[in-house]
Structure formats: C-alpha cells, structure tokens
Amino acid sequence: MYRFLRALAGLCLAAAVIVLPGSPAHAAAGQYTFSTGTMAPGASKTWHWNNADAGLAYRVGLSPQGATPTSTCEFEVTREWYEQRLNSGVSELEYWFTVTNVGDLACSATALLSWIGPTAKLGPTASAPAGQRAGTWYYYDSDASTTALVVALIPSGATSAAPCRWEVGRIMQITNNEGERRHGIAADNVGSITCQAEVRVYAIAASSTWSTGSMAPASTKTWHWNNANPLTAVYAVSLRPDDDIPFFSIERTWYVQRINSGARPSASST
C-alpha cells in the first residue's frame, strides 16, 4: 500500500466548459481568462471577481508565457481570499487573489479563473475576531478515496465601513485509526472586523496518483507534472496519508513554462 498518495485533479476546459472526470453531472462550472501583463521577477498583482456565486468554489490556474531557451517563466497564486462588502447597502461576495512572478525572468501569464459547484457546507459557521483563526473544519472521506478539494469561504457580517474578509489558512490531510481520511481546513478572519463565514467544499476525482515514499517529520519533497495540457487546465493537488493519525499538507503550487526540444510547457507542484 502507498505510504500516501498525491492526487492530481485537472480542471480541463473544452471551449468555455470545464470537463471534470468523475464529477457530478449537475456540476456548474466555468472559466474566465485574462493576461497578467508583463511582470518583473518578484512582482505581485491582485485582482478580484465581483458578484461571486455563494454556491460555487473558485480557483485560479496560470499559463506562463515568455520563457526563453535559458530561463523559465514561473508564476504562483500566493494568496486567495473571499470578501463580503456592502455597496450602497447591498451585499456583494467577491473572490480575491494575488499572483506573483516567482521566477527570475520578466514575463507574463494567462490567469485562468475557474469555478465549480455546487459546494457542500461543512459544520457550523466560522466566527472570529479580526486577525484570528476561527478553528479547523473537517471533510471526511473513505481511506480509499483519491479526491482533491476546492474550498470556498462565504463571509457575512460586513458593515458600511468595513468588509468581512476570510482566507483559508491551511489545508491538511489526516488519516485516523478508523480508516477515514480527514481534510482539515483552517479558516482565518483576515479583515478588520469581527464577522463570520461558511466553509464550503467541492471534491474532484483524481486523474493521477503516486507514492511519495517515506518522509521524515517536517520534511518536504517537490514534484512536477510535465506537459500540463491543455493550457486552459487548472490543477488541484491533495494527499492521502497511509498511517494512522499523521497529517501532510501541500505547501506550494506553481506553474512553469519551460522551452525544451519539444517547446512544451510544464506545471509544478509541491
């Protein structure tokens, strides 16, 4: 049996429709794309999606462009959060994300804002003062499951003076001694007021799995997925511990364009 499995689930698009192998037939899905413009190494830009649907989960992929034979073009979504604000007294849900050029070459990327649902609510509503963690919410599935989660936070409690802003602090996979896998989702209030949020998830069937091999506590390993096509795909990565109680988490994911003999891009995850 694998020590644990990393599940790679691609949100692959045909025209404007996401094709999700193993997903429910009633899933609502879509994608909006735009260019980041040329960004210097280390530079970041932030965008947001107005009038986000409270029943959907959002995720951003990146298709880097501008690599040279000697330098890769590398981009990462370094932050994402959900925000509720009152516009003239009318509540609006927004999805925000920050994109960073994490390579050493000035280049650009196509941002792939994708959404999927309907999502399922987890447990009680999260509530916490500004700048604090509300706790950890758990999604359970069977030990044999190979799914990846897309998580959404639906804030509420904004005032006319300040939005309600929530961010996923961490997602970790845990196997307990009853053979279930738990996805632990930490929810953080990253705004300036006390407010609350629903924690919601959508599970995607994995398209590829493999073993990491044995890993020491606090150690990390990095893999990459070659030829990550189509270029309109967004990837979700998960883990399945194979021992009782331990937990693992994905620390970073980023996308890389590399020029090689086949001139094909690649995507990396860790």
PDB file of C-alpha atoms in Angstrom:
ATOM      1  CA  MET A   1       0.000   0.000   0.000  1.00  0.00           C
ATOM      2  CA  TYR A   2       1.250   3.503  -0.743  1.00  0.00           C
ATOM      3  CA  ARG A   3       2.716   5.447   2.153  1.00  0.00           C
ATOM      4  CA  PHE A   4       0.431   8.158   0.912  1.00  0.00           C
ATOM      5  CA  LEU A   5      -0.903   9.277  -2.413  1.00  0.00           C
ATOM      6  CA  ARG A   6      -0.843  12.645  -4.020  1.00  0.00           C
ATOM      7  CA  ALA A   7      -3.972  13.173  -6.086  1.00  0.00           C
ATOM      8  CA  LEU A   8      -3.741  15.428  -9.106  1.00  0.00           C
ATOM      9  CA  ALA A   9      -7.077  16.617 -10.456  1.00  0.00           C
ATOM     10  CA  GLY A  10      -7.162  18.780 -13.558  1.00  0.00           C
ATOM     11  CA  LEU A  11      -9.996  21.180 -14.321  1.00  0.00           C
ATOM     12  CA  CYS A  12      -9.766  20.738 -18.097  1.00  0.00           C
ATOM     13  CA  LEU A  13     -11.709  23.020 -20.388  1.00  0.00           C
ATOM     14  CA  ALA A  14     -13.279  22.451 -23.755  1.00  0.00           C
ATOM     15  CA  ALA A  15     -14.273  25.842 -25.087  1.00  0.00           C
ATOM     16  CA  ALA A  16     -15.845  27.522 -22.021  1.00  0.00           C
ATOM     17  CA  VAL A  17     -16.922  24.385 -20.186  1.00  0.00           C
ATOM     18  CA  ILE A  18     -14.824  22.552 -17.585  1.00  0.00           C
ATOM     19  CA  VAL A  19     -14.758  18.786 -18.091  1.00  0.00           C
ATOM     20  CA  LEU A  20     -14.334  17.041 -14.732  1.00  0.00           C
ATOM     21  CA  PRO A  21     -13.828  13.241 -14.904  1.00  0.00           C
ATOM     22  CA  GLY A  22     -15.831  11.616 -12.150  1.00  0.00           C
ATOM     23  CA  SER A  23     -17.640  14.815 -11.152  1.00  0.00           C
ATOM     24  CA  PRO A  24     -21.431  15.040 -10.692  1.00  0.00           C
ATOM     25  CA  ALA A  25     -23.388  15.626 -13.874  1.00  0.00           C
ATOM     26  CA  HIS A  26     -25.132  18.589 -12.249  1.00  0.00           C
ATOM     27  CA  ALA A  27     -21.900  20.461 -11.519  1.00  0.00           C
ATOM     28  CA  ALA A  28     -21.886  24.109 -12.564  1.00  0.00           C
ATOM     29  CA  ALA A  29     -18.529  25.104 -14.000  1.00  0.00           C
ATOM     30  CA  GLY A  30     -16.901  27.846 -15.989  1.00  0.00           C
ATOM     31  CA  GLN A  31     -13.781  29.884 -16.562  1.00  0.00           C
ATOM     32  CA  TYR A  32     -12.722  33.458 -17.248  1.00  0.00           C
ATOM     33  CA  THR A  33      -9.245  34.204 -18.620  1.00  0.00           C
ATOM     34  CA  PHE A  34      -7.131  37.344 -18.872  1.00  0.00           C
ATOM     35  CA  SER A  35      -3.480  38.370 -19.135  1.00  0.00           C
ATOM     36  CA  THR A  36      -1.444  39.458 -16.137  1.00  0.00           C
ATOM     37  CA  GLY A  37       0.674  41.636 -18.394  1.00  0.00           C
ATOM     38  CA  THR A  38       4.463  41.536 -18.149  1.00  0.00           C
ATOM     39  CA  MET A  39       5.614  41.300 -14.529  1.00  0.00           C
ATOM     40  CA  ALA A  40       9.145  41.673 -13.186  1.00  0.00           C
ATOM     41  CA  PRO A  41      10.659  38.871 -11.078  1.00  0.00           C
ATOM     42  CA  GLY A  42       9.215  39.068  -7.562  1.00  0.00           C
ATOM     43  CA  ALA A  43       6.388  41.406  -8.596  1.00  0.00           C
ATOM     44  CA  SER A  44       2.793  40.752  -7.499  1.00  0.00           C
ATOM     45  CA  LYS A  45      -0.623  41.880  -8.700  1.00  0.00           C
ATOM     46  CA  THR A  46      -4.042  41.435  -7.083  1.00  0.00           C
ATOM     47  CA  TRP A  47      -7.423  41.072  -8.785  1.00  0.00           C
ATOM     48  CA  HIS A  48     -10.939  40.280  -7.611  1.00  0.00           C
ATOM     49  CA  TRP A  49     -14.091  38.753  -9.096  1.00  0.00           C
ATOM     50  CA  ASN A  50     -17.250  40.746  -8.334  1.00  0.00           C
ATOM     51  CA  ASN A  51     -20.606  39.116  -7.555  1.00  0.00           C
ATOM     52  CA  ALA A  52     -19.151  35.664  -6.867  1.00  0.00           C
ATOM     53  CA  ASP A  53     -21.753  32.906  -6.513  1.00  0.00           C
ATOM     54  CA  ALA A  54     -22.108  31.683  -2.909  1.00  0.00           C
ATOM     55  CA  GLY A  55     -22.758  28.133  -4.152  1.00  0.00           C
ATOM     56  CA  LEU A  56     -19.500  27.852  -6.115  1.00  0.00           C
ATOM     57  CA  ALA A  57     -15.818  27.420  -5.247  1.00  0.00           C
ATOM     58  CA  TYR A  58     -13.212  29.440  -7.143  1.00  0.00           C
ATOM     59  CA  ARG A  59      -9.642  28.575  -8.065  1.00  0.00           C
ATOM     60  CA  VAL A  60      -7.002  30.246 -10.235  1.00  0.00           C
ATOM     61  CA  GLY A  61      -4.556  28.490 -12.551  1.00  0.00           C
ATOM     62  CA  LEU A  62      -1.792  30.162 -14.543  1.00  0.00           C
ATOM     63  CA  SER A  63      -0.383  29.645 -18.027  1.00  0.00           C
ATOM     64  CA  PRO A  64       3.056  31.373 -18.058  1.00  0.00           C
ATOM     65  CA  GLN A  65       4.271  32.887 -21.327  1.00  0.00           C
ATOM     66  CA  GLY A  66       7.629  34.305 -22.359  1.00  0.00           C
ATOM     67  CA  ALA A  67      10.187  31.679 -21.334  1.00  0.00           C
ATOM     68  CA  THR A  68      13.483  31.607 -23.207  1.00  0.00           C
ATOM     69  CA  PRO A  69      15.793  28.677 -24.011  1.00  0.00           C
ATOM     70  CA  THR A  70      17.844  29.628 -20.930  1.00  0.00           C
ATOM     71  CA  SER A  71      15.201  30.895 -18.456  1.00  0.00           C
ATOM     72  CA  THR A  72      11.843  29.557 -17.299  1.00  0.00           C
ATOM     73  CA  CYS A  73       8.749  31.705 -16.774  1.00  0.00           C
ATOM     74  CA  GLU A  74       7.231  30.894 -13.352  1.00  0.00           C
ATOM     75  CA  PHE A  75       4.028  32.183 -11.720  1.00  0.00           C
ATOM     76  CA  GLU A  76       2.246  31.363  -8.460  1.00  0.00           C
ATOM     77  CA  VAL A  77      -1.026  32.324  -6.792  1.00  0.00           C
ATOM     78  CA  THR A  78       0.432  33.476  -3.474  1.00  0.00           C
ATOM     79  CA  ARG A  79      -2.842  34.454  -1.755  1.00  0.00           C
ATOM     80  CA  GLU A  80      -6.577  33.995  -2.232  1.00  0.00           C
ATOM     81  CA  TRP A  81      -9.485  35.078  -0.041  1.00  0.00           C
ATOM     82  CA  TYR A  82     -13.220  35.713  -0.054  1.00  0.00           C
ATOM     83  CA  GLU A  83     -14.747  39.041   0.887  1.00  0.00           C
ATOM     84  CA  GLN A  84     -18.242  40.343   1.606  1.00  0.00           C
ATOM     85  CA  ARG A  85     -18.807  44.070   1.295  1.00  0.00           C
ATOM     86  CA  LEU A  86     -21.816  46.354   1.302  1.00  0.00           C
ATOM     87  CA  ASN A  87     -22.211  48.522  -1.802  1.00  0.00           C
ATOM     88  CA  SER A  88     -24.858  51.150  -1.036  1.00  0.00           C
ATOM     89  CA  GLY A  89     -26.313  48.692   1.467  1.00  0.00           C
ATOM     90  CA  VAL A  90     -26.374  45.784  -1.000  1.00  0.00           C
ATOM     91  CA  SER A  91     -24.287  42.728  -0.070  1.00  0.00           C
ATOM     92  CA  GLU A  92     -21.695  41.584  -2.612  1.00  0.00           C
ATOM     93  CA  LEU A  93     -19.492  38.466  -2.426  1.00  0.00           C
ATOM     94  CA  GLU A  94     -16.045  38.840  -4.001  1.00  0.00           C
ATOM     95  CA  TYR A  95     -13.201  36.406  -4.655  1.00  0.00           C
ATOM     96  CA  TRP A  96      -9.715  37.979  -4.430  1.00  0.00           C
ATOM     97  CA  PHE A  97      -6.351  36.545  -5.474  1.00  0.00           C
ATOM     98  CA  THR A  98      -2.728  37.660  -5.707  1.00  0.00           C
ATOM     99  CA  VAL A  99      -0.417  36.438  -8.486  1.00  0.00           C
ATOM    100  CA  THR A 100       3.393  36.619  -8.161  1.00  0.00           C
ATOM    101  CA  ASN A 101       6.188  36.153 -10.680  1.00  0.00           C
ATOM    102  CA  VAL A 102       8.313  33.659  -8.712  1.00  0.00           C
ATOM    103  CA  GLY A 103      10.927  33.150 -11.427  1.00  0.00           C
ATOM    104  CA  ASP A 104      13.965  35.200 -12.455  1.00  0.00           C
ATOM    105  CA  LEU A 105      12.636  36.382 -15.831  1.00  0.00           C
ATOM    106  CA  ALA A 106      10.287  39.265 -16.649  1.00  0.00           C
ATOM    107  CA  CYS A 107       7.339  37.598 -18.403  1.00  0.00           C
ATOM    108  CA  SER A 108       3.551  37.274 -18.312  1.00  0.00           C
ATOM    109  CA  ALA A 109       0.869  34.666 -17.713  1.00  0.00           C
ATOM    110  CA  THR A 110      -2.725  33.992 -18.654  1.00  0.00           C
ATOM    111  CA  ALA A 111      -4.762  33.875 -15.445  1.00  0.00           C
ATOM    112  CA  LEU A 112      -7.377  31.091 -15.508  1.00  0.00           C
ATOM    113  CA  LEU A 113     -10.133  31.951 -13.026  1.00  0.00           C
ATOM    114  CA  SER A 114     -12.260  28.798 -12.746  1.00  0.00           C
ATOM    115  CA  TRP A 115     -15.317  27.911 -10.667  1.00  0.00           C
ATOM    116  CA  ILE A 116     -17.064  24.672  -9.774  1.00  0.00           C
ATOM    117  CA  GLY A 117     -20.086  23.629  -7.701  1.00  0.00           C
ATOM    118  CA  PRO A 118     -22.495  23.232  -6.101  1.00  0.00           C
ATOM    119  CA  THR A 119     -20.441  23.186  -2.913  1.00  0.00           C
ATOM    120  CA  ALA A 120     -21.328  21.476   0.393  1.00  0.00           C
ATOM    121  CA  LYS A 121     -21.266  23.328   3.711  1.00  0.00           C
ATOM    122  CA  LEU A 122     -19.049  21.954   6.499  1.00  0.00           C
ATOM    123  CA  GLY A 123     -20.149  22.103  10.135  1.00  0.00           C
ATOM    124  CA  PRO A 124     -21.059  25.287  11.997  1.00  0.00           C
ATOM    125  CA  THR A 125     -20.391  28.748  10.626  1.00  0.00           C
ATOM    126  CA  ALA A 126     -16.880  30.052  11.374  1.00  0.00           C
ATOM    127  CA  SER A 127     -16.717  33.136  13.593  1.00  0.00           C
ATOM    128  CA  ALA A 128     -13.695  35.018  14.918  1.00  0.00           C
ATOM    129  CA  PRO A 129     -12.427  38.494  15.783  1.00  0.00           C
ATOM    130  CA  ALA A 130     -10.323  40.360  13.228  1.00  0.00           C
ATOM    131  CA  GLY A 131      -6.936  38.762  12.618  1.00  0.00           C
ATOM    132  CA  GLN A 132      -7.746  35.473  14.344  1.00  0.00           C
ATOM    133  CA  ARG A 133      -8.344  31.855  13.312  1.00  0.00           C
ATOM    134  CA  ALA A 134     -11.852  30.514  13.894  1.00  0.00           C
ATOM    135  CA  GLY A 135     -10.667  26.915  14.028  1.00  0.00           C
ATOM    136  CA  THR A 136     -10.350  23.913  11.724  1.00  0.00           C
ATOM    137  CA  TRP A 137     -13.223  22.362   9.787  1.00  0.00           C
ATOM    138  CA  TYR A 138     -13.112  18.744   8.576  1.00  0.00           C
ATOM    139  CA  TYR A 139     -14.302  17.000   5.446  1.00  0.00           C
ATOM    140  CA  TYR A 140     -14.333  13.195   5.770  1.00  0.00           C
ATOM    141  CA  ASP A 141     -13.997  10.616   3.036  1.00  0.00           C
ATOM    142  CA  SER A 142     -13.035   6.967   2.839  1.00  0.00           C
ATOM    143  CA  ASP A 143      -9.424   5.806   3.142  1.00  0.00           C
ATOM    144  CA  ALA A 144      -9.570   4.508  -0.418  1.00  0.00           C
ATOM    145  CA  SER A 145     -10.673   7.869  -1.751  1.00  0.00           C
ATOM    146  CA  THR A 146      -8.468   9.807  -4.158  1.00  0.00           C
ATOM    147  CA  THR A 147     -10.097  13.196  -4.370  1.00  0.00           C
ATOM    148  CA  ALA A 148      -8.877  16.777  -4.214  1.00  0.00           C
ATOM    149  CA  LEU A 149     -10.879  19.566  -2.595  1.00  0.00           C
ATOM    150  CA  VAL A 150     -11.635  23.050  -3.829  1.00  0.00           C
ATOM    151  CA  VAL A 151     -12.580  25.186  -0.803  1.00  0.00           C
ATOM    152  CA  ALA A 152     -14.769  28.277  -0.635  1.00  0.00           C
ATOM    153  CA  LEU A 153     -15.405  30.642   2.279  1.00  0.00           C
ATOM    154  CA  ILE A 154     -18.660  32.632   2.275  1.00  0.00           C
ATOM    155  CA  PRO A 155     -18.259  35.650   4.601  1.00  0.00           C
ATOM    156  CA  SER A 156     -21.104  37.603   6.204  1.00  0.00           C
ATOM    157  CA  GLY A 157     -21.339  40.440   8.692  1.00  0.00           C
ATOM    158  CA  ALA A 158     -19.772  43.273   6.689  1.00  0.00           C
ATOM    159  CA  THR A 159     -20.586  46.831   7.721  1.00  0.00           C
ATOM    160  CA  SER A 160     -20.860  50.014   5.691  1.00  0.00           C
ATOM    161  CA  ALA A 161     -17.384  50.931   6.954  1.00  0.00           C
ATOM    162  CA  ALA A 162     -15.519  47.617   6.540  1.00  0.00           C
ATOM    163  CA  PRO A 163     -15.775  44.374   4.541  1.00  0.00           C
ATOM    164  CA  CYS A 164     -15.815  40.885   6.075  1.00  0.00           C
ATOM    165  CA  ARG A 165     -12.734  39.052   4.777  1.00  0.00           C
ATOM    166  CA  TRP A 166     -11.825  35.353   5.227  1.00  0.00           C
ATOM    167  CA  GLU A 167      -8.932  33.230   3.995  1.00  0.00           C
ATOM    168  CA  VAL A 168      -8.064  29.522   4.126  1.00  0.00           C
ATOM    169  CA  GLY A 169      -5.051  29.346   6.430  1.00  0.00           C
ATOM    170  CA  ARG A 170      -4.096  25.763   5.649  1.00  0.00           C
ATOM    171  CA  ILE A 171      -5.474  22.513   4.260  1.00  0.00           C
ATOM    172  CA  MET A 172      -4.060  19.278   5.679  1.00  0.00           C
ATOM    173  CA  GLN A 173      -4.871  15.639   5.046  1.00  0.00           C
ATOM    174  CA  ILE A 174      -5.072  13.307   8.052  1.00  0.00           C
ATOM    175  CA  THR A 175      -5.764   9.574   8.326  1.00  0.00           C
ATOM    176  CA  ASN A 176      -7.230   8.410  11.628  1.00  0.00           C
ATOM    177  CA  ASN A 177      -7.245   4.923  13.127  1.00  0.00           C
ATOM    178  CA  GLU A 178     -10.761   4.237  11.837  1.00  0.00           C
ATOM    179  CA  GLY A 179      -9.517   4.310   8.253  1.00  0.00           C
ATOM    180  CA  GLU A 180     -11.059   7.636   7.267  1.00  0.00           C
ATOM    181  CA  ARG A 181      -9.238  10.492   5.602  1.00  0.00           C
ATOM    182  CA  ARG A 182      -9.933  13.913   7.038  1.00  0.00           C
ATOM    183  CA  HIS A 183      -9.263  17.117   5.136  1.00  0.00           C
ATOM    184  CA  GLY A 184      -8.554  19.720   7.815  1.00  0.00           C
ATOM    185  CA  ILE A 185      -9.374  23.253   6.635  1.00  0.00           C
ATOM    186  CA  ALA A 186      -8.239  26.179   8.786  1.00  0.00           C
ATOM    187  CA  ALA A 187     -10.371  29.329   8.403  1.00  0.00           C
ATOM    188  CA  ASP A 188      -8.858  32.742   9.230  1.00  0.00           C
ATOM    189  CA  ASN A 189     -10.543  36.131   9.625  1.00  0.00           C
ATOM    190  CA  VAL A 190      -8.080  38.367   7.755  1.00  0.00           C
ATOM    191  CA  GLY A 191     -10.237  41.504   7.828  1.00  0.00           C
ATOM    192  CA  SER A 192     -10.547  44.362  10.310  1.00  0.00           C
ATOM    193  CA  ILE A 193     -13.882  43.467  11.972  1.00  0.00           C
ATOM    194  CA  THR A 194     -15.374  40.524  13.842  1.00  0.00           C
ATOM    195  CA  CYS A 195     -17.583  38.552  11.440  1.00  0.00           C
ATOM    196  CA  GLN A 196     -18.325  35.021  10.231  1.00  0.00           C
ATOM    197  CA  ALA A 197     -18.073  32.725   7.215  1.00  0.00           C
ATOM    198  CA  GLU A 198     -19.434  29.426   5.914  1.00  0.00           C
ATOM    199  CA  VAL A 199     -16.802  26.824   4.998  1.00  0.00           C
ATOM    200  CA  ARG A 200     -17.815  25.049   1.782  1.00  0.00           C
ATOM    201  CA  VAL A 201     -16.100  22.378  -0.348  1.00  0.00           C
ATOM    202  CA  TYR A 202     -16.293  20.603  -3.692  1.00  0.00           C
ATOM    203  CA  ALA A 203     -14.497  17.256  -4.175  1.00  0.00           C
ATOM    204  CA  ILE A 204     -12.896  16.415  -7.534  1.00  0.00           C
ATOM    205  CA  ALA A 205     -11.930  12.896  -8.626  1.00  0.00           C
ATOM    206  CA  ALA A 206      -8.181  12.443  -9.133  1.00  0.00           C
ATOM    207  CA  SER A 207      -6.733  11.765 -12.560  1.00  0.00           C
ATOM    208  CA  SER A 208      -3.306  10.549 -11.376  1.00  0.00           C
ATOM    209  CA  THR A 209      -1.808   9.187  -8.137  1.00  0.00           C
ATOM    210  CA  TRP A 210       1.625   8.050  -6.938  1.00  0.00           C
ATOM    211  CA  SER A 211       3.579   7.439  -3.727  1.00  0.00           C
ATOM    212  CA  THR A 212       5.876   9.985  -2.126  1.00  0.00           C
ATOM    213  CA  GLY A 213       7.822   7.262  -0.380  1.00  0.00           C
ATOM    214  CA  SER A 214       8.674   7.538   3.316  1.00  0.00           C
ATOM    215  CA  MET A 215       9.186  11.119   4.569  1.00  0.00           C
ATOM    216  CA  ALA A 216      10.716  12.278   7.853  1.00  0.00           C
ATOM    217  CA  PRO A 217       8.728  14.699  10.071  1.00  0.00           C
ATOM    218  CA  ALA A 218       8.741  18.303   8.778  1.00  0.00           C
ATOM    219  CA  SER A 219      10.464  17.252   5.536  1.00  0.00           C
ATOM    220  CA  THR A 220       9.326  18.290   2.060  1.00  0.00           C
ATOM    221  CA  LYS A 221       9.526  16.920  -1.465  1.00  0.00           C
ATOM    222  CA  THR A 222       8.806  18.585  -4.801  1.00  0.00           C
ATOM    223  CA  TRP A 223       7.366  17.069  -7.988  1.00  0.00           C
ATOM    224  CA  HIS A 224       6.293  18.499 -11.322  1.00  0.00           C
ATOM    225  CA  TRP A 225       3.724  17.464 -13.909  1.00  0.00           C
ATOM    226  CA  ASN A 226       5.178  17.623 -17.430  1.00  0.00           C
ATOM    227  CA  ASN A 227       3.215  18.663 -20.486  1.00  0.00           C
ATOM    228  CA  ALA A 228       0.363  20.172 -18.470  1.00  0.00           C
ATOM    229  CA  ASN A 229      -2.050  20.494 -21.367  1.00  0.00           C
ATOM    230  CA  PRO A 230      -4.454  21.879 -22.315  1.00  0.00           C
ATOM    231  CA  LEU A 231      -3.087  25.297 -21.394  1.00  0.00           C
ATOM    232  CA  THR A 232      -6.560  26.156 -20.053  1.00  0.00           C
ATOM    233  CA  ALA A 233      -6.382  23.488 -17.295  1.00  0.00           C
ATOM    234  CA  VAL A 234      -6.339  24.359 -13.588  1.00  0.00           C
ATOM    235  CA  TYR A 235      -4.825  21.771 -11.221  1.00  0.00           C
ATOM    236  CA  ALA A 236      -5.779  20.740  -7.686  1.00  0.00           C
ATOM    237  CA  VAL A 237      -3.449  18.577  -5.584  1.00  0.00           C
ATOM    238  CA  SER A 238      -4.294  16.516  -2.496  1.00  0.00           C
ATOM    239  CA  LEU A 239      -2.651  13.900  -0.242  1.00  0.00           C
ATOM    240  CA  ARG A 240      -3.666  10.631   1.391  1.00  0.00           C
ATOM    241  CA  PRO A 241      -1.640   9.562   4.451  1.00  0.00           C
ATOM    242  CA  ASP A 242      -1.356   5.789   4.791  1.00  0.00           C
ATOM    243  CA  ASP A 243      -0.556   5.601   8.510  1.00  0.00           C
ATOM    244  CA  ASP A 244      -2.787   6.273  11.494  1.00  0.00           C
ATOM    245  CA  ILE A 245      -3.040   9.857  12.764  1.00  0.00           C
ATOM    246  CA  PRO A 246      -0.221  11.659  10.821  1.00  0.00           C
ATOM    247  CA  PHE A 247      -1.004  14.611   8.601  1.00  0.00           C
ATOM    248  CA  PHE A 248       0.507  16.102   5.461  1.00  0.00           C
ATOM    249  CA  SER A 249      -0.120  19.331   3.582  1.00  0.00           C
ATOM    250  CA  ILE A 250       0.633  20.946   0.238  1.00  0.00           C
ATOM    251  CA  GLU A 251       2.916  23.906   0.943  1.00  0.00           C
ATOM    252  CA  ARG A 252       3.123  25.489  -2.517  1.00  0.00           C
ATOM    253  CA  THR A 253       1.889  25.023  -6.082  1.00  0.00           C
ATOM    254  CA  TRP A 254       3.125  26.994  -9.065  1.00  0.00           C
ATOM    255  CA  TYR A 255       3.111  26.894 -12.869  1.00  0.00           C
ATOM    256  CA  VAL A 256       6.208  26.904 -15.096  1.00  0.00           C
ATOM    257  CA  GLN A 257       6.744  27.417 -18.809  1.00  0.00           C
ATOM    258  CA  ARG A 258       9.988  25.829 -19.993  1.00  0.00           C
ATOM    259  CA  ILE A 259      11.430  25.869 -23.508  1.00  0.00           C
ATOM    260  CA  ASN A 260      12.881  22.484 -24.442  1.00  0.00           C
ATOM    261  CA  SER A 261      13.322  20.475 -27.625  1.00  0.00           C
ATOM    262  CA  GLY A 262       9.555  19.982 -27.841  1.00  0.00           C
ATOM    263  CA  ALA A 263       8.751  23.576 -26.813  1.00  0.00           C
ATOM    264  CA  ARG A 264       6.138  22.298 -24.346  1.00  0.00           C
ATOM    265  CA  PRO A 265       5.176  23.958 -21.030  1.00  0.00           C
ATOM    266  CA  SER A 266       5.147  22.198 -17.674  1.00  0.00           C
ATOM    267  CA  ALA A 267       3.364  22.756 -14.353  1.00  0.00           C
ATOM    268  CA  SER A 268       4.967  22.185 -10.955  1.00  0.00           C
ATOM    269  CA  SER A 269       3.506  21.400  -7.542  1.00  0.00           C
ATOM    270  CA  THR A 270       4.903  20.801  -4.094  1.00  0.00           C
TER     271      THR A 270
END
